[in-house]
Coordinates of C-alpha atoms and ligand atoms in Angstrom, one line a residue:
X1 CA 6.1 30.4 4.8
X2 CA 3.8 29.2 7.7
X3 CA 1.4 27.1 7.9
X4 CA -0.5 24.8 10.4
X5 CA 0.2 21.2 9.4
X6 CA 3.5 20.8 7.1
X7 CA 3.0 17.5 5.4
X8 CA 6.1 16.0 3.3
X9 CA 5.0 13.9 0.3
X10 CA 2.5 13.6 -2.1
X11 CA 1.8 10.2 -2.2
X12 CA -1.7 8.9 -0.7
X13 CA -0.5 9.7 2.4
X14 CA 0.5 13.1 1.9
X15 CA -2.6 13.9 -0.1
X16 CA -5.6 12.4 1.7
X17 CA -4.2 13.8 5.0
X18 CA -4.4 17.4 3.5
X19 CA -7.6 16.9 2.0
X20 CA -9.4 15.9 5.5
X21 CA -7.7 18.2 7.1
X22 CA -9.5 20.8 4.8
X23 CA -12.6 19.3 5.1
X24 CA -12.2 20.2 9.0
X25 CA -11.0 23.8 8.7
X26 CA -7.0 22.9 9.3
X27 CA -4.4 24.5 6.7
X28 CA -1.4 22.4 5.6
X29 CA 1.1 22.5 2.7
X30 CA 2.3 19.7 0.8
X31 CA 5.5 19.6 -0.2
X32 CA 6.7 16.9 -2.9
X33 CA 10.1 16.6 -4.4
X34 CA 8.8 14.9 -7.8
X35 CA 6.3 16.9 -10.7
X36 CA 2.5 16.2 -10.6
X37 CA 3.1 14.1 -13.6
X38 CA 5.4 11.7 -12.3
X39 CA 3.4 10.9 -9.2
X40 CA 0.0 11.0 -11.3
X41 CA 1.8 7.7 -13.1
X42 CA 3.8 5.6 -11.0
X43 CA 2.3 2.4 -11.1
X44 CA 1.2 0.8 -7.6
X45 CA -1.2 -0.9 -5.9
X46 CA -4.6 -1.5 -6.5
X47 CA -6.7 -3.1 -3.7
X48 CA -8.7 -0.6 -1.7
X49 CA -10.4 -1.9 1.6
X50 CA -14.0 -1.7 2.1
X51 CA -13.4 1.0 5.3
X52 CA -11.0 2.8 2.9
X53 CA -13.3 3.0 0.2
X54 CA -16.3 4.2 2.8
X55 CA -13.7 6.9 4.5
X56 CA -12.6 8.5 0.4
X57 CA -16.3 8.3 -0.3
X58 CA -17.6 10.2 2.9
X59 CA -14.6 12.9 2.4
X60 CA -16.1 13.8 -1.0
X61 CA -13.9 12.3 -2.8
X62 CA -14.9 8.8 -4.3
X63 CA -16.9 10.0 -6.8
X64 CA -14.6 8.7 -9.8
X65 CA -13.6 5.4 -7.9
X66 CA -17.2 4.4 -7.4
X67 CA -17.8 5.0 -10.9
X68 CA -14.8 3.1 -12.7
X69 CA -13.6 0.8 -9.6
X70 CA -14.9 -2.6 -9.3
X71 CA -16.6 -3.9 -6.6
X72 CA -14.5 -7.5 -5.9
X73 CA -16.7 -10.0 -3.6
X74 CA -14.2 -12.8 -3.6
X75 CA -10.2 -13.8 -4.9
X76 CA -9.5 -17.6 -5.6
X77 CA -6.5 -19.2 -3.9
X78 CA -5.0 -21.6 -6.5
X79 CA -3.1 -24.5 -6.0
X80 CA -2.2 -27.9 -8.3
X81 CA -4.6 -26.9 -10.8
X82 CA -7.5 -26.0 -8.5
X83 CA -9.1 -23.1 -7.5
X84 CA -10.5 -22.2 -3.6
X85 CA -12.9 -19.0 -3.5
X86 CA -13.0 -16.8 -0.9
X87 CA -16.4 -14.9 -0.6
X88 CA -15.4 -12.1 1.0
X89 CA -19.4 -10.6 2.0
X90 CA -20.6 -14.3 3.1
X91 CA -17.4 -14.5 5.3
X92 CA -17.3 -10.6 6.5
X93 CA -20.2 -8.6 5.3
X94 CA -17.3 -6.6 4.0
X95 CA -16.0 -6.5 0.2
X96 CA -13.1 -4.7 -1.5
X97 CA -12.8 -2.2 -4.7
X98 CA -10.5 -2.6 -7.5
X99 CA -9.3 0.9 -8.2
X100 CA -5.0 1.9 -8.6
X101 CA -3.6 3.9 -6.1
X102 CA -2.3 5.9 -9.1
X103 CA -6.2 7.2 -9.6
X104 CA -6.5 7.7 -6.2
X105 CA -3.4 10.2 -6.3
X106 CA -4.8 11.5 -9.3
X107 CA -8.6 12.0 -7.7
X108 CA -6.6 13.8 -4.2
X109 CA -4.2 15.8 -6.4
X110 CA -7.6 17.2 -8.3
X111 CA -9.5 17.9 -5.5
X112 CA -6.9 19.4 -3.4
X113 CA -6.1 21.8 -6.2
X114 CA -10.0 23.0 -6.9
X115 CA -10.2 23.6 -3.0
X116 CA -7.5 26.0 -3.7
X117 CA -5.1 23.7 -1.2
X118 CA -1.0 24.4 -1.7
X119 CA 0.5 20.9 -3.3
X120 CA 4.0 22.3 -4.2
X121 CA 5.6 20.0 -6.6
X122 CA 9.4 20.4 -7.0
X123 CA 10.0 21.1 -3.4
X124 CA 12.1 19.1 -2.0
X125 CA 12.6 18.7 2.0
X126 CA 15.9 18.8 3.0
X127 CA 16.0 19.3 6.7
X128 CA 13.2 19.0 9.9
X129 CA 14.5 20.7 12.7
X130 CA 12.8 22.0 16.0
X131 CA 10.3 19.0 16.0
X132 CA 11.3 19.1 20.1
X133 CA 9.7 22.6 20.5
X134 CA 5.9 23.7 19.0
X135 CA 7.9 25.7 16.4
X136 CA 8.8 23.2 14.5
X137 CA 10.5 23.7 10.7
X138 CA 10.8 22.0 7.2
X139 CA 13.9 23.5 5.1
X140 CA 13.1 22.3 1.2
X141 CA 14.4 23.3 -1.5
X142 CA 12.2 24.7 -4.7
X143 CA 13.6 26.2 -8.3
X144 CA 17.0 26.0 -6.7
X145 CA 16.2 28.4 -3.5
X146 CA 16.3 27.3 0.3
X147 CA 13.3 28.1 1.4
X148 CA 11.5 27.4 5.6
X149 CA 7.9 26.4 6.3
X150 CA 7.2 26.6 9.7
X151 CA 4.7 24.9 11.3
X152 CA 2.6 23.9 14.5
X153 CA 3.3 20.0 13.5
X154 CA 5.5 18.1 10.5
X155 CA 4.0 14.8 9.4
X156 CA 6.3 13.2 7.4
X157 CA 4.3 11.2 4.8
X158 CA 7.1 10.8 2.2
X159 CA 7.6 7.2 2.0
X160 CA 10.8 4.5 2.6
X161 CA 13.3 6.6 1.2
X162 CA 12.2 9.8 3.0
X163 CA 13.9 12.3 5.6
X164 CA 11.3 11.5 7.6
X165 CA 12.0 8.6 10.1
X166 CA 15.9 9.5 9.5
X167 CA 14.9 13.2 11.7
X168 CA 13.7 11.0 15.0
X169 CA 16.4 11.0 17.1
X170 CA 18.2 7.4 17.0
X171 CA 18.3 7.0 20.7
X172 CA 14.1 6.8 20.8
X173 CA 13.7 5.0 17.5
X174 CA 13.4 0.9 16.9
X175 CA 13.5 -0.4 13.7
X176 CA 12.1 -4.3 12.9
X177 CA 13.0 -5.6 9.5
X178 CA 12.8 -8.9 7.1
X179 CA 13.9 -8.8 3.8
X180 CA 12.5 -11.6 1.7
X181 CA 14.8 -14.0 -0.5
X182 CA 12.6 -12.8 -3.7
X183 CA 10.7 -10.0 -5.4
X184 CA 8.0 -9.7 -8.0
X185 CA 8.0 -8.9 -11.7
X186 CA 5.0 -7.2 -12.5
X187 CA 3.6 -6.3 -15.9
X188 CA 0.9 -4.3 -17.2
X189 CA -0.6 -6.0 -20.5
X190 CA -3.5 -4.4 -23.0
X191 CA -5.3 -7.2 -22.2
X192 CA -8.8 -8.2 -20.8
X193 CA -8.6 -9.4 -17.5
X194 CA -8.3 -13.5 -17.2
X195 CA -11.4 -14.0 -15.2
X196 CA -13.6 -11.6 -12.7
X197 CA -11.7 -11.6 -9.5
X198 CA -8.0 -11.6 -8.3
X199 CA -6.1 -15.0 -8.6
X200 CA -3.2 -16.3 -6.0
X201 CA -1.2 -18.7 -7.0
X202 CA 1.3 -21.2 -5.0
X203 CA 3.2 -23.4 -7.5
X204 CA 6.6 -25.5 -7.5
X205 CA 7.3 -23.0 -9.8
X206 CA 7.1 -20.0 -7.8
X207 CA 3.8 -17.4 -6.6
X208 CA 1.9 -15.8 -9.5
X209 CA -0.9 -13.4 -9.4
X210 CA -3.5 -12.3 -11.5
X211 CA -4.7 -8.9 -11.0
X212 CA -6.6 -6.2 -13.5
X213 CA -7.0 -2.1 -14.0
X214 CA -9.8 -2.4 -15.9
X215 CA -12.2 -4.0 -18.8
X216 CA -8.8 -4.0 -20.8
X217 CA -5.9 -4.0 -19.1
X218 CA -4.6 -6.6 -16.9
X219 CA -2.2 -6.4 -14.2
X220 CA -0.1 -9.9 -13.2
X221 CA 3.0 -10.8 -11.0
X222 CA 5.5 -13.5 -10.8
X223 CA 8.2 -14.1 -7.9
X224 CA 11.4 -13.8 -9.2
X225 CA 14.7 -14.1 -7.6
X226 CA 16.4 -11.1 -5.5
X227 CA 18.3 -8.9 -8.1
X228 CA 15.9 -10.1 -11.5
X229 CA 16.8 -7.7 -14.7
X230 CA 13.6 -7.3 -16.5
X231 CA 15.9 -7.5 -19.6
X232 CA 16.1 -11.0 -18.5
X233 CA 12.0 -11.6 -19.1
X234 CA 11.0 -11.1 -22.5
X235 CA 7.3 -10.8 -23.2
X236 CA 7.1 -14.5 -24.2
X237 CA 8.8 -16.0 -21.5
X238 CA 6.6 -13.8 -18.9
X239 CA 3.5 -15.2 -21.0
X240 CA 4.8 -18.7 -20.7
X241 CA 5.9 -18.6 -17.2
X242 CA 2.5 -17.3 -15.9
X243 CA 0.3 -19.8 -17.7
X244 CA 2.8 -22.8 -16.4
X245 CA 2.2 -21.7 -12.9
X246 CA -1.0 -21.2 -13.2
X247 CA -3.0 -23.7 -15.2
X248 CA -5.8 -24.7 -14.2
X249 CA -8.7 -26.9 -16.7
X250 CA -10.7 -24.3 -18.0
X251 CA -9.0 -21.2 -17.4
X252 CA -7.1 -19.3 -19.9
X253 CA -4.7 -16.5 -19.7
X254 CA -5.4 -13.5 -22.6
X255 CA -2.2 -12.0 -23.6
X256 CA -1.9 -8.4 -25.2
X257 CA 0.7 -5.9 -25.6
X258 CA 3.1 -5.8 -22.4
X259 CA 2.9 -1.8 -21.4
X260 CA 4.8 -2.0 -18.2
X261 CA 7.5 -4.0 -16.7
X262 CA 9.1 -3.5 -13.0
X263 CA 10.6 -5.1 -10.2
X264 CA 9.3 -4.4 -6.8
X265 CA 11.7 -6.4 -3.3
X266 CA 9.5 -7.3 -0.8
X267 CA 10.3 -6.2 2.5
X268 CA 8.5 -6.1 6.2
X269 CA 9.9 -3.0 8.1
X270 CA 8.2 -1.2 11.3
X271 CA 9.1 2.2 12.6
X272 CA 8.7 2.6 16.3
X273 CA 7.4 5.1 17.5
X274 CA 5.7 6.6 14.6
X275 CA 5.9 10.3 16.6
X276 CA 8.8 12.3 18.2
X277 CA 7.6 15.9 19.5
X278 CA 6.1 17.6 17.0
X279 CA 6.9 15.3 14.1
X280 CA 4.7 12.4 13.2
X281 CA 4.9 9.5 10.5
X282 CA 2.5 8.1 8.3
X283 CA 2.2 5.5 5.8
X284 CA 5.7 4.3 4.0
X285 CA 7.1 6.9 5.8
X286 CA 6.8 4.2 8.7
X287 CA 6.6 1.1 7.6
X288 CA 6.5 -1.4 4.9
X289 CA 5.1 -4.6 3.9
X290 CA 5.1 -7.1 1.6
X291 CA 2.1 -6.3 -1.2
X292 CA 0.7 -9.7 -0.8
X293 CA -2.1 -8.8 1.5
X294 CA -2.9 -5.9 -0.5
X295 CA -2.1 -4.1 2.6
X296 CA 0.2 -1.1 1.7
X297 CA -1.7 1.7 0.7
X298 CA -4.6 0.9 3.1
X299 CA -2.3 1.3 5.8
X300 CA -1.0 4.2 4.8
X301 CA -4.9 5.6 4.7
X302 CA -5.4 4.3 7.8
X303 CA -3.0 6.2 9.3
X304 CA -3.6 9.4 7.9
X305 CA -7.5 9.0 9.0
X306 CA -6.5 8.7 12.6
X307 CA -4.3 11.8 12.8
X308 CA -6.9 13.7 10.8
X309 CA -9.2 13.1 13.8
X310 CA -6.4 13.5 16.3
X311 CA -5.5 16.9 14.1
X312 CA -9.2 18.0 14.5
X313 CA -9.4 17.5 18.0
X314 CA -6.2 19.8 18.7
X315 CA -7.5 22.4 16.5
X316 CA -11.0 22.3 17.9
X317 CA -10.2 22.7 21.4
X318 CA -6.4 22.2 22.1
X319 CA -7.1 18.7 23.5
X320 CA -4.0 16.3 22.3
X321 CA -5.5 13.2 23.6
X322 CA -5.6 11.7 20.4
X323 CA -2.3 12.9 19.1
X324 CA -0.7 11.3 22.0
X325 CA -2.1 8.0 21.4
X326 CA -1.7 7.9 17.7
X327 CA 1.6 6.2 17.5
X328 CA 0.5 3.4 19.9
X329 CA -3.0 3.3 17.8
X330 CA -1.3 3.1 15.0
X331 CA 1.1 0.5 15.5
X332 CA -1.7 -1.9 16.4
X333 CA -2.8 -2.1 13.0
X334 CA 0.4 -2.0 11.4
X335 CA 1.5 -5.1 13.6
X336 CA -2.0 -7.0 12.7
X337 CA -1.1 -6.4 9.3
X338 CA 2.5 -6.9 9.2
X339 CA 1.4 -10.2 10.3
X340 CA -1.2 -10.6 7.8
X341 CA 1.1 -9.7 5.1
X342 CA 4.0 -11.9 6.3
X343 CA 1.4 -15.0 6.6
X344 CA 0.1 -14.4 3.3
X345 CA 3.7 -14.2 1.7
X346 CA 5.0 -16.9 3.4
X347 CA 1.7 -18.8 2.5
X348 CA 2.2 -18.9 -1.2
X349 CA 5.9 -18.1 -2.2
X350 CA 8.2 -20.6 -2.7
X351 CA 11.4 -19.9 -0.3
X352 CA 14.4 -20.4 -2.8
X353 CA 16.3 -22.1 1.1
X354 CA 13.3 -24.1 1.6
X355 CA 13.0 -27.7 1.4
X356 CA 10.2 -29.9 0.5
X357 CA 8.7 -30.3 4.3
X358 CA 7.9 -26.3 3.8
X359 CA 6.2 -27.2 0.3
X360 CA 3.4 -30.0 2.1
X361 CA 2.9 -27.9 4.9
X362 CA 1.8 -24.8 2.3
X363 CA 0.0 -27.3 0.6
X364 CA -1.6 -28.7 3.7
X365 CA -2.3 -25.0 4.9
X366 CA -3.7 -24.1 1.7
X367 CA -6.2 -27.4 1.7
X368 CA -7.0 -26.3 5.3
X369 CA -8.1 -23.1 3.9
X370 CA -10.6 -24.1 1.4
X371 CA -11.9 -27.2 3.9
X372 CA -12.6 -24.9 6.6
X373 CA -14.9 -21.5 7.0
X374 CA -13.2 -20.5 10.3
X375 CA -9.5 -20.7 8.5
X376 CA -11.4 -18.9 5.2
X377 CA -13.0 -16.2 7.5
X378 CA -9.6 -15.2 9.0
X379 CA -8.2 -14.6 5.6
X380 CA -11.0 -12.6 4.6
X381 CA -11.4 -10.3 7.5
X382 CA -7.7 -9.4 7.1
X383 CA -7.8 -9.3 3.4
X384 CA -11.0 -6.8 3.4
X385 CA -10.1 -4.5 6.5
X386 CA -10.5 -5.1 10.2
X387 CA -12.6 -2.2 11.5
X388 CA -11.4 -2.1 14.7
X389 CA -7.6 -4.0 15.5
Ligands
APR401 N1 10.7 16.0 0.0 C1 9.5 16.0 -0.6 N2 8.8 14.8 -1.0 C2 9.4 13.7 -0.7 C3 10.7 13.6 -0.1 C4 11.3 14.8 0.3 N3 12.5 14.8 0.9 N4 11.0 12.3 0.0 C5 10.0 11.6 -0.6 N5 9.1 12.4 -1.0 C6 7.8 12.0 -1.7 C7 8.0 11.0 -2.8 O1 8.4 11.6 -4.0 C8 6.5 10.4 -2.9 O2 5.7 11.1 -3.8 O3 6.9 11.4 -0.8 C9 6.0 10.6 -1.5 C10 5.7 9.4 -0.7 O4 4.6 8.7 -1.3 P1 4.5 7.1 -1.3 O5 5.8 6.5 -1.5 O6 3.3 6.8 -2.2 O7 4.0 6.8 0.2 P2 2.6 6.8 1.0 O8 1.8 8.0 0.7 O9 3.0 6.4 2.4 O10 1.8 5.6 0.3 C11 2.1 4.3 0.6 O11 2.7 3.6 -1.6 O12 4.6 2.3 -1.9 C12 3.3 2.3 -1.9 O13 2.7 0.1 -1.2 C13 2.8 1.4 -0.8 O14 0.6 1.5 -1.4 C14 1.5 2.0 -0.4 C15 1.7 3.5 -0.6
PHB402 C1 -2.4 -5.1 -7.9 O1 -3.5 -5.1 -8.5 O2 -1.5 -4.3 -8.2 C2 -2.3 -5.9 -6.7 C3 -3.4 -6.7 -6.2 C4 -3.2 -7.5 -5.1 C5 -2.0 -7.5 -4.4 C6 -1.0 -6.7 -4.8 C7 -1.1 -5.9 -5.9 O3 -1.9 -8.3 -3.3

């Protein structure tokens, strides 16, 4: 098989790449080792940037997320029963949508099959080898045969646990990493969503979050130690353990069925560089953060956007100006929101090591935020998407 861009992974990553490469005349293939169903309902994110939003929109393919995402001008910051909001258009001009990355896969996955694009599910990539010549080959596996797609570049879009970043060769690659000393339990509840916009909370007790899917289902979070068993968090004691972290005088928390329950660690991790030869990585693939900032799957957009141009510039008239720089390009944002991430974790989770010096100055940070528009505006334009980094 042969083909012009091999792209590993379906993810968004995998999928939005393809897609704007179609949209500029390039042929890839998609492989991805799960079934369409299984990556139509993993349950992710749901934060879309405003420059995200604009770029799936002007690809063609926003037409279902502009029609069932919500438009979010603000999240609260909450802290000792009060509330700070950040007004994300009077800070930034900028807003963000409400709309799960799982849609998103599902919207890509649509499209890319109507414009007769090759998404093979069940094909599994075993081996990238050649990426030092422009020959360059993905062995995968498929019904149990070996087969080869060769093409003029590999990007490797298929997230941590990929063969991706393990196919650089170690003695050009850095690695930066923190692991966090907690994680968060998140559930999906047949419920209508406890207010209008998303809700951060630092507590004594631990971070919560409040977050939403749609008119009836909500979506929260609690930090919970390293190594939590959901078996260990029956529906009432979720229920309980989000409305003590979170009270606030005239705010309640609607409870319905529990749907969903999972544990995601939180985890920094940076991949440098993010291309070797002719093998590039984007999105997961590369790095990580922690989902406080929302940050994950726009990053992973992000990245894919850039090479799509840098892909289109190749193909248009052999000029590799772009593909050169994308690594360097890349990392730029992913440091800015590395940071971002990290501040925001940091900001509002209770370090199980910490003592109660770390606890004033969150709360003194957090009061600092809601006294001062300069210290607002900084969360915002990180929170909404930095146009240029
Ligand atoms: N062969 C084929 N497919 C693979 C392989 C392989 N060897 N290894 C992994 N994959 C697939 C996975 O099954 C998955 O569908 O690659 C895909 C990677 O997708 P994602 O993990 O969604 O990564 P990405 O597209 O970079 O999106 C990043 O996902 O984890 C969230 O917070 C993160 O929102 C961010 C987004
Ligand atoms: C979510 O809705 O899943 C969500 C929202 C905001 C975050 C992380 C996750 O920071």
């Amino acid at each position: 098989m042969r083909t012009a861009i091999g792209i590993i992974g379906a993810g968004p990553a995998g999928l939005f790449l393809s897609h704007l490469l179609h949209r500029r005349g390039i042929a890839s293939v998609v492989l991805e080792r799960r079934d369409r169903d299984y990556c139509e309902r993993r349950q992710r994110a749901g934060v879309v940037e405003h420059g995200v939003a604009e770029a799936l929109r002007a690809s063609g393919a926003g037409a279902r997320m502009d029609r069932d995402g919500f438009v979010h001008d603000g999240i609260e910051l909450r802290h000792g029963g009060r509330g700070h909001r950040v007004d994300f258009p009077g800070l930034t001009g900028r807003n963000v949508l409400i709309y799960a990355q799982t849609e998103i896969v599902k919207d890509l996955i649509a499209r890319r099959l109507a414009d007769g694009g090759e998404v093979l599910f069940e094909a599994e990539a075993t081996a990238i080898e050649d990426i030092g010549t422009d020959r360059p080959r993905v062995r995968f596996t498929r019904g149990g045969a070996e087969e080869v797609l060769e093409c003029d570049y590999v990007v490797a879009c298929d997230g941590f646990h990929g063969i991706g970043r393990a196919s650089l060769p170690a003695d050009v690659v850095r690695t930066f990493e923190k692991v966090y000393p907690f994680s968060w339990l998140g559930i999906l509840a047949d419920a209508a969503p406890s207010g209008d916009e998303l809700v951060y909370v630092h507590s004594p007790r631990g971070f919560a979050l409040h977050s939403m899917r749609s008119e009836r289902v909500s979506r929260h979070y609690l930090q919970v130690p390293n190594g939590t068993d959901t078996a260990d968090w029956p529906d009432e004691r979720i229920w309980a353990e989000l409305e003590a972290r979170s009270a606030r005088p005239g705010w309640t928390l609607n409870r319905g069925p529990i749907t969903d329950k999972g544990i995601t660690p939180m985890r920094s991790f940076v991949t440098e560089p993010m291309r070797h030869g002719s093998l590039f990585l984007a999105g997961d693939a590369a790095h990580i953060v922690p989902p406080t900032g929302a940050k994950g799957l726009n990053l992973a957009m992000h990245d894919v956007m850039l090479l799509a141009d840098a892909l289109g510039q190749w193909a248009d008239d052999g000029d590799t100006a772009g593909l050169d720089a994308y690594s360097a390009t890349a990392l730029r944002r992913v440091w800015r929101a590395e940071h971002f991430s990290y501040w925001m974790t940091t900001l509002l989770h209770t370090d199980p090591e910490g003592t109660e010096f770390d606890r004033r100055l969150q709360v003194a940070h957090l009061e600092h935020i809601a006294a001062s528009e300069a210290a607002s505006r900084h969360l915002a334009e990180n929170y909404t998407g930095l146009p240029r980094v």
